Short mmCIF file of C-alpha atoms in Angstrom, two decimals:
data_model
loop_
_atom_site.label_atom_id
_atom_site.label_comp_id
_atom_site.label_asym_id
_atom_site.label_seq_id
_atom_site.Cartn_x
_atom_site.Cartn_y
_atom_site.Cartn_z
CA MET O 1370 0.02 -0.25 0.03
CA SER O 1371 0.89 3.21 -0.29
CA GLY O 1372 1.16 5.98 2.27
CA ILE O 1373 2.26 9.73 1.97
CA ALA O 1374 4.81 10.66 0.27
CA LYS O 1375 7.21 12.75 2.86
CA THR O 1376 7.91 16.04 0.31
CA PRO O 1377 9.91 19.01 1.23
CA ASN O 1378 9.38 22.36 1.15
CA PRO O 1379 7.53 23.98 -1.81
CA PRO O 1380 7.91 25.00 -4.34
CA TYR O 1381 8.00 21.23 -6.10
CA TYR O 1382 6.18 19.76 -8.63
CA ALA O 1383 3.38 17.12 -9.24
CA VAL O 1384 2.36 15.13 -12.01
CA ILE O 1385 -1.41 13.61 -11.19
CA PHE O 1386 -2.25 10.74 -13.69
CA THR O 1387 -6.24 10.00 -13.42
CA SER O 1388 -7.34 6.72 -15.11
CA PHE O 1389 -9.76 3.93 -16.11
CA ARG O 1390 -8.08 0.69 -16.85
CA THR O 1391 -9.22 -1.50 -19.50
CA GLU O 1392 -10.71 -5.57 -18.61
CA GLY O 1393 -7.67 -7.51 -17.33
CA ASP O 1394 -4.19 -7.34 -16.54
CA ASN O 1395 -2.45 -8.18 -20.08
CA GLY O 1396 0.78 -8.02 -17.66
CA TYR O 1397 0.36 -4.10 -15.81
CA ALA O 1398 0.62 -4.78 -11.80
CA GLU O 1399 4.08 -6.52 -13.20
CA MET O 1400 4.87 -3.59 -15.52
CA ALA O 1401 3.52 -0.73 -12.96
CA GLU O 1402 5.97 -2.05 -9.88
CA LYS O 1403 8.34 -1.62 -12.34
CA MET O 1404 8.10 1.93 -13.70
CA GLU O 1405 7.83 3.37 -10.09
CA GLU O 1406 10.42 1.14 -8.88
CA LEU O 1407 12.27 2.78 -12.06
CA ALA O 1408 11.12 5.73 -10.96
CA LYS O 1409 12.34 6.06 -7.37
CA ALA O 1410 16.16 5.64 -9.35
CA GLN O 1411 15.54 9.36 -11.10
CA LYS O 1412 16.73 12.37 -10.75
CA GLY O 1413 15.22 14.53 -8.58
CA PHE O 1414 12.61 12.29 -7.65
CA LEU O 1415 10.64 13.25 -4.66
CA GLY O 1416 7.88 10.34 -3.96
CA ILE O 1417 4.46 8.73 -4.86
CA GLU O 1418 0.89 8.05 -4.16
CA SER O 1419 -2.01 5.69 -5.36
CA ALA O 1420 -5.09 4.32 -5.07
CA ARG O 1421 -7.83 3.42 -7.00
CA ASP O 1422 -10.65 2.07 -6.58
CA GLY O 1423 -12.31 1.87 -10.06
CA LEU O 1424 -10.85 5.37 -10.70
CA GLY O 1425 -6.80 5.72 -10.09
CA ILE O 1426 -4.53 8.44 -9.48
CA THR O 1427 -0.88 7.86 -8.82
CA VAL O 1428 0.90 11.32 -8.37
CA SER O 1429 4.70 12.06 -8.49
CA TYR O 1430 6.40 14.73 -7.12
CA TRP O 1431 9.73 15.62 -8.66
CA GLU O 1432 12.43 18.64 -8.04
CA THR O 1433 11.93 20.10 -11.18
CA LEU O 1434 10.25 20.48 -14.94
CA GLU O 1435 13.59 18.78 -16.62
CA ASP O 1436 13.43 15.85 -14.15
CA ILE O 1437 9.64 15.42 -14.64
CA ALA O 1438 10.88 15.61 -18.31
CA ALA O 1439 14.21 13.10 -18.21
CA TRP O 1440 11.40 10.54 -16.93
CA HIS O 1441 8.89 11.19 -19.45
CA LYS O 1442 11.49 10.98 -22.14
CA HIS O 1443 12.94 7.14 -19.95
CA ALA O 1444 13.63 4.44 -22.79
CA GLU O 1445 11.82 2.05 -20.72
CA HIS O 1446 9.27 4.33 -19.54
CA LYS O 1447 8.32 5.44 -23.11
CA LEU O 1448 7.96 1.53 -23.98
CA ALA O 1449 5.62 1.49 -20.89
CA GLN O 1450 3.57 4.35 -21.87
CA MET O 1451 3.16 2.89 -25.52
CA SER O 1452 2.12 -0.10 -23.92
CA GLY O 1453 -0.52 1.92 -22.26
CA TYR O 1454 -1.99 3.54 -24.89
CA LYS O 1455 -2.49 0.62 -26.62
CA THR O 1456 -3.49 -2.24 -23.79
CA TRP O 1457 -3.30 -1.01 -20.81
CA TYR O 1458 -5.73 2.27 -20.27
CA GLN O 1459 -9.42 3.35 -21.42
CA SER O 1460 -8.89 7.23 -20.37
CA PHE O 1461 -6.78 8.64 -18.70
CA LYS O 1462 -5.44 12.85 -18.39
CA THR O 1463 -1.77 13.80 -16.79
CA ARG O 1464 -1.73 17.43 -15.10
CA VAL O 1465 1.71 18.72 -14.91
CA CYS O 1466 1.40 20.87 -10.99
CA LEU O 1467 3.88 23.19 -9.27
CA VAL O 1468 3.04 22.85 -5.42
CA GLU O 1469 2.81 26.10 -3.82
CA ARG O 1470 1.92 25.58 -0.60
CA ASP O 1471 1.06 22.28 1.56
CA TYR O 1472 0.45 21.37 5.26
CA GLY O 1473 -1.10 18.15 6.69
CA PHE O 1474 -1.67 16.70 10.46
CA GLU O 1475 -0.43 13.52 11.91
CA LYS O 1476 -2.18 12.15 15.13
CA MET S 1395 -17.45 6.70 -7.89
CA SER S 1396 -15.72 9.53 -10.27
CA GLY S 1397 -14.72 10.08 -13.03
CA ILE S 1398 -12.02 12.16 -14.95
CA ALA S 1399 -12.48 15.67 -14.32
CA LYS S 1400 -13.32 17.71 -17.43
CA THR S 1401 -11.44 20.52 -16.45
CA PRO S 1402 -10.82 23.35 -19.34
CA ASN S 1403 -7.28 24.53 -20.22
CA PRO S 1404 -3.94 25.67 -17.75
CA PRO S 1405 -3.87 27.47 -16.31
CA TYR S 1406 -6.02 26.52 -12.85
CA TYR S 1407 -5.01 25.10 -9.37
CA ALA S 1408 -5.25 21.86 -7.99
CA VAL S 1409 -5.88 20.49 -4.33
CA ILE S 1410 -3.85 17.51 -3.39
CA PHE S 1411 -5.45 16.20 -0.24
CA THR S 1412 -4.00 12.64 0.55
CA SER S 1413 -5.12 10.54 3.78
CA PHE S 1414 -5.53 7.41 5.93
CA ARG S 1415 -8.87 7.58 8.00
CA THR S 1416 -9.24 6.06 11.19
CA GLU S 1417 -10.76 2.89 12.20
CA GLY S 1418 -14.87 2.91 11.25
CA ASP S 1419 -16.89 5.36 9.33
CA ASN S 1420 -18.67 7.65 12.51
CA GLY S 1421 -20.39 9.68 10.10
CA TYR S 1422 -17.53 9.83 7.47
CA ALA S 1423 -19.72 8.83 4.14
CA GLU S 1424 -22.54 10.53 5.29
CA MET S 1425 -20.37 13.82 5.85
CA ALA S 1426 -18.09 13.66 2.46
CA GLU S 1427 -20.26 12.89 0.27
CA LYS S 1428 -22.31 16.55 1.96
CA MET S 1429 -19.11 18.14 1.19
CA GLU S 1430 -18.53 17.37 -2.38
CA GLU S 1431 -21.80 18.20 -3.28
CA LEU S 1432 -21.84 21.40 -1.42
CA ALA S 1433 -18.40 21.76 -3.26
CA LYS S 1434 -19.55 21.35 -6.27
CA ALA S 1435 -22.41 24.80 -6.09
CA GLN S 1436 -18.90 27.30 -4.22
CA LYS S 1437 -17.55 29.51 -6.76
CA GLY S 1438 -14.49 28.54 -9.17
CA PHE S 1439 -14.84 25.26 -8.74
CA LEU S 1440 -13.52 22.65 -11.19
CA GLY S 1441 -13.77 19.07 -10.58
CA ILE S 1442 -13.28 16.92 -8.42
CA GLU S 1443 -11.39 13.05 -8.77
CA SER S 1444 -11.73 10.64 -5.67
CA ALA S 1445 -9.75 6.46 -4.73
CA ARG S 1446 -9.06 5.22 -1.88
CA ASP S 1447 -7.45 1.97 -1.06
CA GLY S 1448 -6.26 1.77 2.21
CA LEU S 1449 -4.47 5.97 0.65
CA GLY S 1450 -7.40 8.16 0.25
CA ILE S 1451 -5.70 11.18 -2.68
CA THR S 1452 -9.07 13.48 -3.58
CA VAL S 1453 -8.18 15.88 -5.91
CA SER S 1454 -10.24 19.25 -6.29
CA TYR S 1455 -9.47 21.31 -9.10
CA TRP S 1456 -10.19 25.47 -9.11
CA GLU S 1457 -10.51 28.29 -10.97
CA THR S 1458 -8.37 30.87 -8.78
CA LEU S 1459 -6.48 30.63 -5.10
CA GLU S 1460 -9.09 32.89 -4.55
CA ASP S 1461 -11.84 30.14 -4.43
CA ILE S 1462 -9.62 28.16 -3.08
CA ALA S 1463 -9.58 29.75 0.38
CA ALA S 1464 -12.85 31.06 0.57
CA TRP S 1465 -14.02 27.29 0.23
CA HIS S 1466 -11.29 26.82 3.35
CA LYS S 1467 -12.88 28.59 4.94
CA HIS S 1468 -16.83 28.40 4.32
CA ALA S 1469 -18.35 28.01 7.63
CA GLU S 1470 -19.60 23.90 6.84
CA HIS S 1471 -16.59 23.14 5.68
CA LYS S 1472 -15.34 24.13 8.66
CA LEU S 1473 -17.10 21.85 10.47
CA ALA S 1474 -16.23 19.32 8.63
CA GLN S 1475 -11.82 19.98 9.15
CA MET S 1476 -12.74 20.15 12.58
CA SER S 1477 -14.16 16.35 12.26
CA GLY S 1478 -11.43 15.41 10.00
CA TYR S 1479 -9.16 16.11 12.74
CA LYS S 1480 -11.17 15.11 15.72
CA THR S 1481 -12.34 12.05 14.34
CA TRP S 1482 -11.89 11.03 10.63
CA TYR S 1483 -8.67 11.02 9.63
CA GLN S 1484 -5.35 9.53 10.79
CA SER S 1485 -3.00 11.38 8.61
CA PHE S 1486 -3.24 13.56 6.23
CA LYS S 1487 -1.73 16.52 3.57
CA THR S 1488 -2.68 18.91 1.25
CA ARG S 1489 -0.90 20.58 -1.07
CA VAL S 1490 -2.17 23.76 -3.32
CA CYS S 1491 -0.63 23.81 -7.09
CA LEU S 1492 -1.21 25.67 -10.14
CA VAL S 1493 -1.70 23.22 -13.37
CA GLU S 1494 0.73 24.44 -15.82
CA ARG S 1495 -0.29 21.94 -17.97
CA ASP S 1496 -2.22 19.22 -19.46
CA TYR S 1497 -2.77 16.31 -22.00
CA GLY S 1498 -5.03 13.26 -21.76
CA PHE S 1499 -6.06 9.74 -23.79
CA GLU S 1500 -9.38 8.34 -24.69
CA LYS S 1501 -10.21 5.65 -26.63
#
């Protein structure tokens, strides 16, 4: 299970990826895990949060727009994106955001 | 089930609310539904996306920071926030973001 990302003080960037999957796994779970591990190894990666109950929301956090662009262009990630379009996703929306302010609470 | 929000062209704002619930419902589901309906009626509201599987992620979209501040201060929302701190949430993080760019895909 994903936790709340321990991000630094703003400003930093967030990529909100909202999606509906197609029917069946078709290799998705294995690739999703592999991509998460690979993302964590990239320059500027700050954290990731995921939840799905029908609609899936994954938010990844990054230091700079350049880090996001580099991850988007990563060769293995590009292959995964192609399978995303072809096989895994019915629809998705990606939003690239500047996190300006944050606050939290823990019991 | 929540869908992918039909937001306008950027720039606009996103509030990413990531949380872990406490045990039991304790009136949460009813209040969450009420707050979502109330949020939708606020000035500047653009959309909302939610998913939970252990970790919960709710992203609401807004035209301006002033709209976000007004909703944060709304009297009924303030009461719900108090119950959130006292009863419903084990931990949460709120991030206020400027959406700079977005793109999507639909089969």
